């Protein structure tokens, strides 16, 4: 067997994994959901979710990858030897396939908007409704949609084609610093606009009345998506690490970078939105319909608009390569394919599978099921079902099946100094991974598939049974422990 590829340095890994995490989720989605859910208070809840659920699962995924040196299917198989868990790894590969197909469609919009920026279109947009008409006419054009989707896809395939060190790592080392610099420039521009204080106030002054059960669930679901959790993307990246690397340390860096970029994007966008008196709570159209008008009206808007869409496209690219890499790694590890063959065949397959998503905004817009287009359906299946389900099982697997104590022994490789004489830290990690993360993810899962409300009803009716079941489970589990 060929020797497994590895990262050139730990820094390269951290950049690539942050590149996976930082994407459309940070720059497109985070600002608009924060805008819709009241700003500062939402961000506060989101930060808590990132810390108590996100970080432990990030560590768990990277650890599974590093320990087994395998893609998600191989990782589950090697650690469990069971068909059931191997199939869970397989769900991750399928999720990667599906997410890439629609993620690249949105990334295609961003790619196309770089050209719109170059053509100077934004200065012709006076109001948000001009902008949304323009947006609709672009996405309504199948050639435009498929064309930019294809262009973005070719870039994604090219990077993965080049391999771990020369593609994923080098690509991230070039793109991430550019992304960071652009974001700093946009942030400074935003803050320097007259009236930007209102935007900053929106981000820093919490309005707690806006926090509802619903917004907490949105925050938790987003924490998952933005950290690329639940389908083995970080597991796959972790599988290219060697035993000497310090996982907790890398995980903290990845999580902090991801959070920092989301907040910076929020500052850049809301200062500009408030300074020009636009509505912060418009939802998914915030970038394409609101921000474009803001660029159209500001001095230097031509260049700032262009920079913004370069930023968005680069962020999407460093994420889409991680999605393709998961699928490719599976075919390389488990089926013995060469990397090049896997990239060409699977890249093309995902591309073809995504075509109906690209056409969901035009030719196929009327073909709906329960009011959902093909795009909506695949998005729902992947983001609301497969990811939370996968994340739940990954947390349960590491904490209970592989077993926390065994996992901890592996985790200590390369991180001896962190855990030395820190029983409090270990205890906290154990509680989060074994109990808090699975329970919280389970609640998000019920919510995302629309079952939370009825589950609450059921609990009200049958709480006695539930309590009995829990008591029995605890007894059974603790007896198992004692037998070991
Ligand atoms: N985290 C990326 C974003 O915020 C999206 C992403 C990349 C992703 N890889 C993933 C999401 C794997 C879930 C799973 O845009």
PDB file of C-alpha atoms in Angstrom, residues 55 65 96 116 287 347 389-390 403 424 448:
ATOM      1  CA  UNK A  55     -15.099  22.043  20.782  1.00  0.00           C
ATOM      2  CA  UNK A  65      -8.976  10.330  12.270  1.00  0.00           C
ATOM      3  CA  UNK A  96     -20.185  14.968   2.036  1.00  0.00           C
ATOM      4  CA  UNK A 116     -20.907  41.364 -11.456  1.00  0.00           C
ATOM      5  CA  UNK A 287     -25.513  39.571   1.120  1.00  0.00           C
ATOM      6  CA  UNK A 347     -15.914  15.154  -8.689  1.00  0.00           C
ATOM      7  CA  UNK A 389     -27.453  12.553  13.330  1.00  0.00           C
ATOM      8  CA  UNK A 390     -23.810  11.980  12.388  1.00  0.00           C
ATOM      9  CA  UNK A 403     -14.832   4.457  25.316  1.00  0.00           C
ATOM     10  CA  UNK A 424     -10.342  18.837  36.477  1.00  0.00           C
ATOM     11  CA  UNK A 448     -34.387  19.933  12.806  1.00  0.00           C
TER      12      UNK A 448
END
